[in-house]
Every structure is written in C-alpha cells, then in structure tokens.
Coordinates of C-alpha atoms and ligand atoms in Angstrom, one line a residue:
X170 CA 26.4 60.4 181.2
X171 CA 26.7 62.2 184.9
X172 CA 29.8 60.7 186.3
X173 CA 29.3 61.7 189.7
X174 CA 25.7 59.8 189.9
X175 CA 26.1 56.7 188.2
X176 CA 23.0 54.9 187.2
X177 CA 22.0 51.7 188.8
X178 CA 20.8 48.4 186.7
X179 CA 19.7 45.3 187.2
X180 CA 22.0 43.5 184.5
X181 CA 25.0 45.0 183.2
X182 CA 27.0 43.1 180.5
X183 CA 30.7 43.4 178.8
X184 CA 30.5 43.2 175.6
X185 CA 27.8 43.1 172.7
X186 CA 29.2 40.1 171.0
X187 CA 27.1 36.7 169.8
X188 CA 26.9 35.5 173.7
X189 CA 26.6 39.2 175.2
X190 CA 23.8 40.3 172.3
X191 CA 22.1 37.0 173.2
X192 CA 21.8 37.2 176.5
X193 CA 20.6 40.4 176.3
X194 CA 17.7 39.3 174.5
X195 CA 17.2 36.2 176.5
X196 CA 16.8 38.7 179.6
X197 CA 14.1 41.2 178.3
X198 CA 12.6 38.3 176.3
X199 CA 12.3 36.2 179.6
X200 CA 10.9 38.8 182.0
X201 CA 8.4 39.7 179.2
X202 CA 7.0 36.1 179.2
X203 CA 7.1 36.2 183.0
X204 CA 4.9 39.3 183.1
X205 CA 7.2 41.0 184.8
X206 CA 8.6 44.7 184.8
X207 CA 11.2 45.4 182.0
X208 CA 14.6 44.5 183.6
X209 CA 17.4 47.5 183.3
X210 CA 19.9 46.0 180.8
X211 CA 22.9 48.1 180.1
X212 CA 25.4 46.6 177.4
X213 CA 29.2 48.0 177.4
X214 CA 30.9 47.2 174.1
X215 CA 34.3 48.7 173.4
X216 CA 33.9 48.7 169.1
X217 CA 32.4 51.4 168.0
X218 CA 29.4 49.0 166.9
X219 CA 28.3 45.7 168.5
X220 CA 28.7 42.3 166.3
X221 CA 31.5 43.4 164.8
X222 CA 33.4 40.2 165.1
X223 CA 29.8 38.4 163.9
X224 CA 30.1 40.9 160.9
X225 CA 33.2 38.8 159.5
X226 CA 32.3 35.1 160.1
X227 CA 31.9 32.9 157.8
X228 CA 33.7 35.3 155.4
X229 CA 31.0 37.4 155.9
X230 CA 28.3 35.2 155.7
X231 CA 28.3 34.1 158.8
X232 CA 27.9 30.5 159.5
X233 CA 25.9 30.6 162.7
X234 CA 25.9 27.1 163.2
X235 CA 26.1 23.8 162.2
X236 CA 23.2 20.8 161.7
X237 CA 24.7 18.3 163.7
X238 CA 22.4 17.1 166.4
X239 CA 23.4 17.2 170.2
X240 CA 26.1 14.7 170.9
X241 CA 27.8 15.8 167.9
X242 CA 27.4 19.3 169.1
X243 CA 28.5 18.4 172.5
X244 CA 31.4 15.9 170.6
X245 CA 32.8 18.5 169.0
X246 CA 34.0 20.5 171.9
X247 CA 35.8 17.9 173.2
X248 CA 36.6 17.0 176.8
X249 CA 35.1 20.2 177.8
X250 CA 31.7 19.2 175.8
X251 CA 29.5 17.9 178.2
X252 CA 30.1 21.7 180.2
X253 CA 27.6 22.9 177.2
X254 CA 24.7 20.1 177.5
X255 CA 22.7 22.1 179.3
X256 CA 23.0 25.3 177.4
X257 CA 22.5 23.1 173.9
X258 CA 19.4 21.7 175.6
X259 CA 18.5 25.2 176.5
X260 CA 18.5 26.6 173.1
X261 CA 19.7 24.4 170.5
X262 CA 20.5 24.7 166.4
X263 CA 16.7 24.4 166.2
X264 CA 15.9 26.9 168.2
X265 CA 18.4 28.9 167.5
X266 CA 17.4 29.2 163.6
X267 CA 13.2 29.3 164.9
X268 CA 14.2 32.0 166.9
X269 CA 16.1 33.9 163.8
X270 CA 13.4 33.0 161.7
X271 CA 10.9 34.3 163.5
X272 CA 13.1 37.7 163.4
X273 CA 13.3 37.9 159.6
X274 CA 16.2 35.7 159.4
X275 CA 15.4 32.5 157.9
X276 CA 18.8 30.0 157.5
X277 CA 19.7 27.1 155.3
X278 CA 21.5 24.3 156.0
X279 CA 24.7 23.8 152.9
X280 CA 26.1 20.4 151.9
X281 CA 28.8 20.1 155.1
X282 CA 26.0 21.0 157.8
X283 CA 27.0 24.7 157.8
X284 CA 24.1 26.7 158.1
X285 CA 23.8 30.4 156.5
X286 CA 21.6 33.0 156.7
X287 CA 19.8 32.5 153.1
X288 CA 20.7 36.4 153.1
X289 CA 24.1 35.2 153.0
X290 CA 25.0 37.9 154.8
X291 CA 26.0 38.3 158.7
X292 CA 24.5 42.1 158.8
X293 CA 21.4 40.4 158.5
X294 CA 22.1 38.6 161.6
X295 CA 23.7 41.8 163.5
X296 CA 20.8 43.7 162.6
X297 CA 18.1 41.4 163.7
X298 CA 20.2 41.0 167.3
X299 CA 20.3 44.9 167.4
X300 CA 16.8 45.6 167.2
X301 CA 15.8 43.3 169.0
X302 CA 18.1 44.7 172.1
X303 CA 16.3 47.8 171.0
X304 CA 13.0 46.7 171.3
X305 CA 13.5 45.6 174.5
X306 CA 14.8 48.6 175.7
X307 CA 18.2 47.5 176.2
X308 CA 20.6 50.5 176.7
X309 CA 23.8 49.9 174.3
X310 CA 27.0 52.0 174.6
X311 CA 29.7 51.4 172.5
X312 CA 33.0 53.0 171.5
X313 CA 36.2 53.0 172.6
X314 CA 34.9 55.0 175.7
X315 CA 32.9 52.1 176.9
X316 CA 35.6 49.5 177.2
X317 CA 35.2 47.9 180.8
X318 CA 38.8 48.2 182.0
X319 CA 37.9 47.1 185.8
X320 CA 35.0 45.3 188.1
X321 CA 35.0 44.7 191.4
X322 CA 32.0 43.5 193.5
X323 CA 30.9 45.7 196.7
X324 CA 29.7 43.0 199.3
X325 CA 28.3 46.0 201.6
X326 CA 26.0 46.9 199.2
X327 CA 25.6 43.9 197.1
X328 CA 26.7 44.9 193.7
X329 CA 28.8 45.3 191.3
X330 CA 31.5 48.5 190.0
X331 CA 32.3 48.1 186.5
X332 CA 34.6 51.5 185.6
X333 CA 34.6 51.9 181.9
X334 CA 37.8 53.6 179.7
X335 CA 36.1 57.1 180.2
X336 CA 36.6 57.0 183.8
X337 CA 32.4 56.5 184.3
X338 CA 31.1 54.0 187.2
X339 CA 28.5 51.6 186.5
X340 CA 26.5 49.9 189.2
X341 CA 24.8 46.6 188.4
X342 CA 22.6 44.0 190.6
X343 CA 24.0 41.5 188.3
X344 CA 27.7 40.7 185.3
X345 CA 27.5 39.2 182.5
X346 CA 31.2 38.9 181.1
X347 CA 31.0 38.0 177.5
X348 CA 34.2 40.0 175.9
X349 CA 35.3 36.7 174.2
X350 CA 38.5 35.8 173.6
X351 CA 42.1 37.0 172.9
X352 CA 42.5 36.2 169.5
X353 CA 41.5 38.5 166.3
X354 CA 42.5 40.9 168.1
X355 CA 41.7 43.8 165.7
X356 CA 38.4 43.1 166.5
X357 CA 38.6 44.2 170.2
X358 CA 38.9 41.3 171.4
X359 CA 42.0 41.2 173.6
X360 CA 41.8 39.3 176.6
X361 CA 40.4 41.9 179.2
X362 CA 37.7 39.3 180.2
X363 CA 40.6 36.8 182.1
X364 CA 41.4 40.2 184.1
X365 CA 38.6 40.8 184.2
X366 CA 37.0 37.2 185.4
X367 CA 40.8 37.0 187.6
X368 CA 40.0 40.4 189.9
X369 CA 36.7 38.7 190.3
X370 CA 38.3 35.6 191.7
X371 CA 38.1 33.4 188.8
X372 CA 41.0 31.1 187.7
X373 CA 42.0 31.0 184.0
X374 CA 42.8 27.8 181.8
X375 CA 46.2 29.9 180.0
X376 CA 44.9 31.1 176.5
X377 CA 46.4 29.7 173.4
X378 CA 45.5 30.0 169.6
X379 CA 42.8 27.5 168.0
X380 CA 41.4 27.5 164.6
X381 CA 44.7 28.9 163.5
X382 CA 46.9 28.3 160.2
X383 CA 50.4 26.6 160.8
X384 CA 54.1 28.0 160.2
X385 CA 55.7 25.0 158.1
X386 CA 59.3 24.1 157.8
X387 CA 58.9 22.4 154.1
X388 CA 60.6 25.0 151.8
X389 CA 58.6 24.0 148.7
X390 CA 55.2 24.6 150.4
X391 CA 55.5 28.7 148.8
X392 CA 55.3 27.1 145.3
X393 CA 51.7 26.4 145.9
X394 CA 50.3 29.2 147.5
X395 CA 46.7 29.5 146.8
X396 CA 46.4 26.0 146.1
X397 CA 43.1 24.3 148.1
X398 CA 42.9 20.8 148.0
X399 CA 39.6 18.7 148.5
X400 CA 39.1 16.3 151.2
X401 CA 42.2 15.3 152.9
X402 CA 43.1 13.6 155.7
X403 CA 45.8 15.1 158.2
X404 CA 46.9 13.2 161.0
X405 CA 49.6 14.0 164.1
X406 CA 52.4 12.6 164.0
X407 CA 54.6 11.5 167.0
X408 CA 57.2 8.7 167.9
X409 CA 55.6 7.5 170.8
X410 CA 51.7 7.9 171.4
X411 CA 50.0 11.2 171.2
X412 CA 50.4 12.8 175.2
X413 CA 47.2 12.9 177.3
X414 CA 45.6 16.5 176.0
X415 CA 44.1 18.8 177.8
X416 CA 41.5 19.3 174.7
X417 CA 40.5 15.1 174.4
X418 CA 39.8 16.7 170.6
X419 CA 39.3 13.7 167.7
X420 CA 42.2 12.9 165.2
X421 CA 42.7 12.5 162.5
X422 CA 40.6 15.6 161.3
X423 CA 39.2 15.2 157.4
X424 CA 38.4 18.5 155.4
X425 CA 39.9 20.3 152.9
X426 CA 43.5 21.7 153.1
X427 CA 44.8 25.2 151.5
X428 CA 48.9 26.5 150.9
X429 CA 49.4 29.9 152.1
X430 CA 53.0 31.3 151.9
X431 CA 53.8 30.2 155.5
X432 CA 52.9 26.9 155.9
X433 CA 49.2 25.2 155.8
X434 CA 45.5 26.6 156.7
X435 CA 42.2 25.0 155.4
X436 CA 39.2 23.5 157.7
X437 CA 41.6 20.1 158.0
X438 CA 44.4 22.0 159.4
X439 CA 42.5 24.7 161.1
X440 CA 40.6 22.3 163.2
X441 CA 43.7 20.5 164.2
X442 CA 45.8 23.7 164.9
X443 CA 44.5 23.8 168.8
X444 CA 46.0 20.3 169.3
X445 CA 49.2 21.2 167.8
X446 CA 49.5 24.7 169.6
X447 CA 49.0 22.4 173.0
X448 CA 51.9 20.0 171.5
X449 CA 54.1 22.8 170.5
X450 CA 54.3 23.4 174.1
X451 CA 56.2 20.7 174.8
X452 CA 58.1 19.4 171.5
X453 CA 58.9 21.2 168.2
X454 CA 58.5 20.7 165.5
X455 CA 55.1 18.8 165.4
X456 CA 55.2 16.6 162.3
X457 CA 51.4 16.0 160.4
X458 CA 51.1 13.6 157.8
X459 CA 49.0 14.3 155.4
X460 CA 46.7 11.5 152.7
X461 CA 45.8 13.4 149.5
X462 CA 44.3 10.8 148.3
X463 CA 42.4 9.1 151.2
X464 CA 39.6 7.2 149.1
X465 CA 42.6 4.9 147.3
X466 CA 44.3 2.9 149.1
X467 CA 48.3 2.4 148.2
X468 CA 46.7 -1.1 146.3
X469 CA 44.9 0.6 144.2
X470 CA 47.3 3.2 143.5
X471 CA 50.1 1.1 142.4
X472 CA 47.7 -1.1 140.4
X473 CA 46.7 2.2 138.4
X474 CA 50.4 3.5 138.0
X475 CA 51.1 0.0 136.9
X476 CA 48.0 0.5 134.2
X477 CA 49.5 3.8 133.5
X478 CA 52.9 2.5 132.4
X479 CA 51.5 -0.9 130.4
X480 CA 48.8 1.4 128.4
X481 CA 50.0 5.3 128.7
X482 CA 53.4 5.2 127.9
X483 CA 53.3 8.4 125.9
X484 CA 51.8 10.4 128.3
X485 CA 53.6 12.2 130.9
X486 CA 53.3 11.2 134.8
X487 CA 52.6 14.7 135.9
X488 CA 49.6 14.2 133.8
X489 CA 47.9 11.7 134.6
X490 CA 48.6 12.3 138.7
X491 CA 46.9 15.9 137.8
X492 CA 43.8 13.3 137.1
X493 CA 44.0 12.6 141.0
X494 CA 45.4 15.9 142.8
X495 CA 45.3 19.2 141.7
X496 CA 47.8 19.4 138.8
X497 CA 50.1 21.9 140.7
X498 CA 49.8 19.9 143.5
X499 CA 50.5 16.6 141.0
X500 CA 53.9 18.5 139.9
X501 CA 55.0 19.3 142.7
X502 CA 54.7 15.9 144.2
X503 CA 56.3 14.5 141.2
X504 CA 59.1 16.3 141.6
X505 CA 59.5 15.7 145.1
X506 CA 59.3 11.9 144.2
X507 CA 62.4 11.9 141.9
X508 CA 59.7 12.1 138.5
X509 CA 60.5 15.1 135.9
X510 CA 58.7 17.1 134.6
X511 CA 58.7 15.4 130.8
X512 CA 58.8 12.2 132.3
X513 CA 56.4 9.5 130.5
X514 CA 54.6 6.8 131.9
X515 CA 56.8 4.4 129.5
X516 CA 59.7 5.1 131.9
X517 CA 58.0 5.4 135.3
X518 CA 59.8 2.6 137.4
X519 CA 59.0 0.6 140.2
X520 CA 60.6 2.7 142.3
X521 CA 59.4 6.3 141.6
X522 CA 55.9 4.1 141.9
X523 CA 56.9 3.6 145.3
X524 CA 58.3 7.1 146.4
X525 CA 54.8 8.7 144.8
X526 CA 52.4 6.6 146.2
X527 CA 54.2 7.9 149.8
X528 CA 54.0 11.4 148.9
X529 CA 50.6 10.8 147.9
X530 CA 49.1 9.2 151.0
X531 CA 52.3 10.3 153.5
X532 CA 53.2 13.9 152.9
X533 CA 54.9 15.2 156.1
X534 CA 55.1 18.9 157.0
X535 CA 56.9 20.0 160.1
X536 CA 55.1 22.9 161.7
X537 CA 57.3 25.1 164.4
X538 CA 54.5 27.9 165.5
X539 CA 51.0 28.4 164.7
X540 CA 50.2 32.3 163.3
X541 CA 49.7 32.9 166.8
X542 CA 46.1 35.2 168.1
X543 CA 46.6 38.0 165.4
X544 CA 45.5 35.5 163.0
X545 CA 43.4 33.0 165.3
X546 CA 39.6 32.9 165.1
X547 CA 38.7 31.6 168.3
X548 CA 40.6 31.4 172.0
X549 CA 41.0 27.9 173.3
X550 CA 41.0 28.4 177.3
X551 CA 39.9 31.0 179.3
X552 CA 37.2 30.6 182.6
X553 CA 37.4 27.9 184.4
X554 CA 34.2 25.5 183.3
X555 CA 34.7 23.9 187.4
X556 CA 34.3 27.4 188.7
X557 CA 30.8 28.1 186.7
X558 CA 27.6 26.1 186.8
X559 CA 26.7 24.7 183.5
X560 CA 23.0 24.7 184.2
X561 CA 22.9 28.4 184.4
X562 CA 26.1 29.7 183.7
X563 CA 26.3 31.5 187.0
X564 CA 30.0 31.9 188.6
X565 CA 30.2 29.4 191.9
X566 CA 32.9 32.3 192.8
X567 CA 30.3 35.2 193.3
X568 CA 26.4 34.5 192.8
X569 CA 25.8 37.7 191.1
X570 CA 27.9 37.1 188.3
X571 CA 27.8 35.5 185.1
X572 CA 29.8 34.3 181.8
X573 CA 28.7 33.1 178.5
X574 CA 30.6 32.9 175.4
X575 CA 34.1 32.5 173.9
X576 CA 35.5 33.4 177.4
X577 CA 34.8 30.5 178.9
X578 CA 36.9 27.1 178.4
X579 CA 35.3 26.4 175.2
X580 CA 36.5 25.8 172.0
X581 CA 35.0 24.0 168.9
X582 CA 36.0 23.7 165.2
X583 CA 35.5 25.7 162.5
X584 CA 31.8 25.2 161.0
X585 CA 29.4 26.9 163.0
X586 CA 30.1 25.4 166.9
X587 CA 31.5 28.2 168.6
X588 CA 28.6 30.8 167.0
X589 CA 26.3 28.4 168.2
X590 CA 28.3 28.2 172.0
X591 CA 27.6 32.1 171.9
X592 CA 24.6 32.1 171.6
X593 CA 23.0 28.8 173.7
X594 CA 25.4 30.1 176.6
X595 CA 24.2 33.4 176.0
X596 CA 20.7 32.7 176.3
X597 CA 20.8 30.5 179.3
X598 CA 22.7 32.8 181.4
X599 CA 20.6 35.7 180.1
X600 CA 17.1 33.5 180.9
X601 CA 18.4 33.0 184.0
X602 CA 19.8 35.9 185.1
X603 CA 15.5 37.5 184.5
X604 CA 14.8 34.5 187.0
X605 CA 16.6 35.7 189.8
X606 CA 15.5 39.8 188.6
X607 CA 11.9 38.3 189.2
X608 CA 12.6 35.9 192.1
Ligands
FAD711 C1 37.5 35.8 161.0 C2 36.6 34.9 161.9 C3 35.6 34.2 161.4 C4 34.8 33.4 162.2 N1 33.8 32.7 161.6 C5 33.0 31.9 162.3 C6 31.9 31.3 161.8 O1 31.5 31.4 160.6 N2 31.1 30.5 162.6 C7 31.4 30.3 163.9 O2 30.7 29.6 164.6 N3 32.4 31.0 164.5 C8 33.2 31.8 163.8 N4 34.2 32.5 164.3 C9 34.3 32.5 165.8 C10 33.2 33.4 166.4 O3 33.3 34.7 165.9 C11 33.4 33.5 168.0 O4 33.6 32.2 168.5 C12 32.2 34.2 168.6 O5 32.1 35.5 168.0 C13 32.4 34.3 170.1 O6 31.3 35.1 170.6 P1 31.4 35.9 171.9 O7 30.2 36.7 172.0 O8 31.8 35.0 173.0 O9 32.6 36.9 171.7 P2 32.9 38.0 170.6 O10 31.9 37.8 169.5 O11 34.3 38.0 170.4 O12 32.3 39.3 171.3 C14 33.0 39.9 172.4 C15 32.8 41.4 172.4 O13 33.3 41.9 173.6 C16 33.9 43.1 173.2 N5 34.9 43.5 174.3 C17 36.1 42.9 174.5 N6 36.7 43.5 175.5 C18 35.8 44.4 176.0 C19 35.8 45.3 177.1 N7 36.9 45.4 177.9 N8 34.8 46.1 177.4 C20 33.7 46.0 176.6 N9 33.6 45.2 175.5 C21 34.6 44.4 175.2 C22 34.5 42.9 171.9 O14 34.8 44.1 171.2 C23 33.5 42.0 171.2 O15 32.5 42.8 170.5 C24 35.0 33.4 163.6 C25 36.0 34.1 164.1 C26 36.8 34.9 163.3 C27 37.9 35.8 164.0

C-alpha cells in the first residue's frame, strides 16, 4: 500500500468479526439489489485471518444461534433487549439460517434451541462469510499490520482517518466499529473499540466479564473436577433483596452445571456469572445456592430416604443417592452431610435425612472473583445503546459512523444470542450504511 496516497472508500470497517463480516455483506448485497455501483468496502482486521473468534464457538461448532422466537430473543438480553428489536426484525434466526442456507450452509436446530451448522463445523460458516466478502469485492486486510490503533473524523472534509499499526492512513465516507469486546483476549479482541468509539465522542458502559466461570471459596469443590451435572437450578443468594441491576437479567438460571479446579462453570453458572461480576462490585463473596435435584421436592425426598431405610437397609446411602446425582457428586454430598462412606440405609437417621436433603436442594458456594476477560466469552458493556439509534445502528454522536456487534451494550447468554446480535446488528447497519452510499 502507498502510504503517502491513501486510498479513499466509501465504507471502511474495524474488524472482520461476525458483526463486521456481516455488515460487509449486507453493504455490497444491498447496493446490488438497489442497482447501484459496487460500494468501496475496505475491512481492517488485526488476526492474521478474519472469524477467528467464530472459528472457536460453540467448541468449534459454532452455535450461530438459537430458535427462540423474538421476545425470547429480545428477553434474553435483558434490560438492554428492546435496543436490538429492530435489528432482530431486520434479520432474524430465520433469516439468518435462509440466508446461510442459501450460501451452502444449511443449520439444524439440537434439543435446547441451539442451532448448528449440520457441517458441525464453524469453518463452514467462516468460509461462506469470506467468499461472500469476496464476491462482492470487499477489500480484506488482515494481520497484525492492520490493527486500527486510531480514528478521528475530519469535519473539513467530511470523513474519516482511521491510522492502522503500520503507520498507513485510511480515508472512509463512512465507520463501522465492530472489534468486539475485551474478553478472550487471545483472540484479538482487547478493548481498542471503547478507545476507539471514546476519541470519537462516545461514552462507554465500564466493561466487565459475562459468560464467565466462578472462583469458589468451598475447598472440596477440586474433588470433583470434571464432574458435569444435568439440569440444575442456581439461584443468588443475598440477605436482603437482590440490588436494582444494571443488567434486569432473569434468575434463577436452569442448565447444567460443571466442577473445574477453581470453582464452578457450566451453561447454569455461565449465564449467571454477568450478574455476579456486577454484584462482586459491591459485596464479596456472592453466595449461589444451588438445587441438584430441582424435579423433587424435599417431600418427596424424605419420603424416598424414608423408603430407603424401611426396605434397603443393606445397601449403602452413597448408593442409592448415586441413583439421583452423579455418584461422585452423591459421595461427596454424603460426606458433607455427616453420611460415611459404608454407611447403610439400615442406619441412616432422621437427621442425616435432614442435613442431605439440604445439600441436595441447598448447596451454597461462595464465589470471590469470576476468571476475569482471559477466560470470558463475551464483554458485558461497552457503547452506549442511548448514543446509537437502534433502527439503523448509526452513532447520534457523528452521522457518518457506525457500530454493530459485541461492542455495543449487549450481552446475552450462552446458546447462540450474541452470534445472532453479530450478525442482525451487522446487517442492519451494513443495509443501511448502502442507503445513504446511494442516497
Ligand atoms: C470461546 C468462545 C466461544 C463462543 N461460542 C459462542 C457460540 O457458540 N455462540 C454464540 O452466539 N456466541 C459465542 N461466543 C461469543 C461470540 O464469539 C461473540 O459474541 C461474537 O463473536 C461477537 O461478534 P463481533 O463481530 O461483535 O466481535 P468479534 O467476533 O469478537 O470480532 C471482532 C474482530 O475485531 C478484531 N479487532 C479487534 N480490535 C481490532 C483493531 N484495533 N483493529 C482491527 N481489528 C480489530 C478482532 O480481532 C476480531 O476479529 C463465544 C465466545 C468465545 C470466546
């Protein structure tokens, strides 16, 4: 690239993630149905390969969204939900898996409303955004070279200056600023967009960790590393009510839980982690209570251990509870509940009864910090949503310029949400970003 003469286009956006790709897309895609000229798209991503944080979702498969229909799309994001209406209207799930379908990429929907690529694998989706951005004519430059490191808008001549890490210029009618997040931060994503969006005149909502596993205080959580368990509830627990929060999120959340060496992860944690990380703001530690056995109610329970003990008196407690938790699980709760590990169901007492039936449905962990971004798979805060119109994702702060994706004030649970955020803020910005080109 000439350095002295630096090109001029009509669209210029940071970052080739899910939102950035999208938007691309939605750009030459837009003017092409408008019969109009091919807009000049330029994409700056700072990997040395766009997707690369699609790449890894989903474990690899990449859950690109989920089934749920629009108010439990919108629902899921909270108080800042109804920002995304417009955007989910735009180019919802349905659209969304037409529109990868029609690219090679047909989807299915799994038993929990995830939806996959039936490849099962995200390249599949990578590759079908790439060429895409290709057929259109998109320009792509990625490497560590192309990393935006500062933008500032020229009012005399009615654009923008984006420099990029190898000192180059880049002049642009119109920004997109779709870097994401801060967290993963491997995967290049490390907050530039809230300098970014802030030299631009934007105020950030301070960034904290969401979808992230939880540092536990309970020294006997180690034992069970590994260990997933099934359908559990997890609630927050405080001594007066929960505080007014900033993310109006639902509890109690219901998924499955999984012991790691440091504490708790697992879809039921993970989607409650954002709440605590707000909480741990102002109180620590945040205690959770956890119901490993939310389908019986303590009735029902004692009735059975009572069953247990009149008709099972040879067989040991650990045992049978292994029948209704996973049997490490079942010793370990045992154990905590004053139970041996040869202890038989002839000798199990009213009050061990009791003390296991709490442990069951009760279990209390105390969580001090969350695994902070290194480990978090999505950014909760970011833009402003009061400083950007939902309708078209344009910045109120300066016409010319845009957002879309994880860098915005939006944050969903784990299962598909914030893919599908990427993309349906993505392609309404890009859409109407080719409107004003062609106005
Ligand atoms: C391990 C993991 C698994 C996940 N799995 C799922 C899942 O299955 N389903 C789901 O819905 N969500 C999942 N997520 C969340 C999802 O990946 C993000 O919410 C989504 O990718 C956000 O899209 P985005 O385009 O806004 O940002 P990103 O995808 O983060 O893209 C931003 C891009 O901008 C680039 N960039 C950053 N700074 C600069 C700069 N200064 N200049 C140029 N480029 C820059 C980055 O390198 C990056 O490529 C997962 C996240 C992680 C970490």
């Amino acid at each position: 690239m000439d350095l002295s003469n630096p090109p001029m286009v009509d669209l210029l956006i940071l970052g080739a993630g899910a939102a950035g790709m999208m938007a691309a897309i939605a750009c030459g895609e837009t003017a092409l149905q408008l019969n109009q000229p091919r807009p000049r798209i330029t994409v700056l991503e700072k990997n040395r390969q766009p997707g690369i944080k699609v790449l890894v979702c989903g474990g690899g498969r990449c859950n690109l969204t989920n089934a749920g229909d629009l108010d439990f799309l919108i629902a899921a994001f909270g108080r800042n939900g109804r920002f995304l209406a417009p955007s989910l209207r735009h180019f919802d799930n349905t659209r969304l898996r037409d529109w990868f379908a029609t690219r090679g990429v047909p989807t299915h929907a799994e038993h929990d409303g995830k939806i996959y690529p039936d490849s099962n694998q995200a390249r599949s989706v990578v590759k079908a955004l790439t060429d895409r951005m290709e057929e259109l004519g998109v320009v792509s430059r990625a490497g560590a070279a192309y990393a935006a490191t500062a933008a500032a808008w020229r009012a005399d001549r009615g654009l923008f200056e984006v420099v990029s890490a190898n000192g180059a210029v880049h002049l642009a009618r119109f920004l997109l600023i779709s870097v994401g997040g801060q967290s993963y931060t491997r995967m290049g994503t490390t907050g530039d967009g809230y300098r970014l969006a802030a030299a631009l005149g934007h105020r950030i909502v301070p960034p904290r960790p969401a979808i992230v596993p939880l540092v536990c205080q309970e020294p006997w959580i180690p034992d069970l590393q590994g260990l997933a368990v099934p359908d559990v509830e997890v609630r927050i627990e405080t001594a007066a009510p929960l505080p007014r929060l900033a993310t109006g999120k639902p509890t109690p959340s219901v998924n499955d839980l999984l012991f790691t060496h440091f504490g708790l992860s697992g879809p039921a944690v993970l989607n409650l982690s954002e709440i605590v990380a707000e909480l741990l703001e102002k109180m620590s530690p945040v205690s959770l209570r956890v119901d490993f056995v939310r389908c019986r109610g303590p009735a029902e329970l004692h009735a059975l251990f009572r069953a247990w003990h009149d008709h099972e008196g040879r067989k040991r407690v650990k045992t049978l509870v292994g029948g209704i938790v996973p049997q490490r699980l079942a010793e370990t709760l045992c154990r905590l509940a004053g139970i041996g590990p040869e202890h038989t169901c002839a000798g199990f007492t009213a009050r061990q009864m009791h003390q296991l039936v709490e442990w069951l449905k009760g279990c209390r962990f105390h969580v001090y910090q969350t695994r902070g971004f290194k480990e978090a798979m999505v950014t909760a805060g970011g833009v402003r949503l009061d400083e950007v119109n939902p309708e078209t994702l344009q910045s109120r702060v300066n016409l010319q310029l845009y957002f879309a994706g994880e860098i915005l004030d939006l944050t969903g649970p784990s299962g598909g949400y914030n893919l599908q955020m990427a993309f349906s803020t993505g392609r309404l910005a890009g859409w109407s970003i080719a409107r004003r080109i062609a106005a």
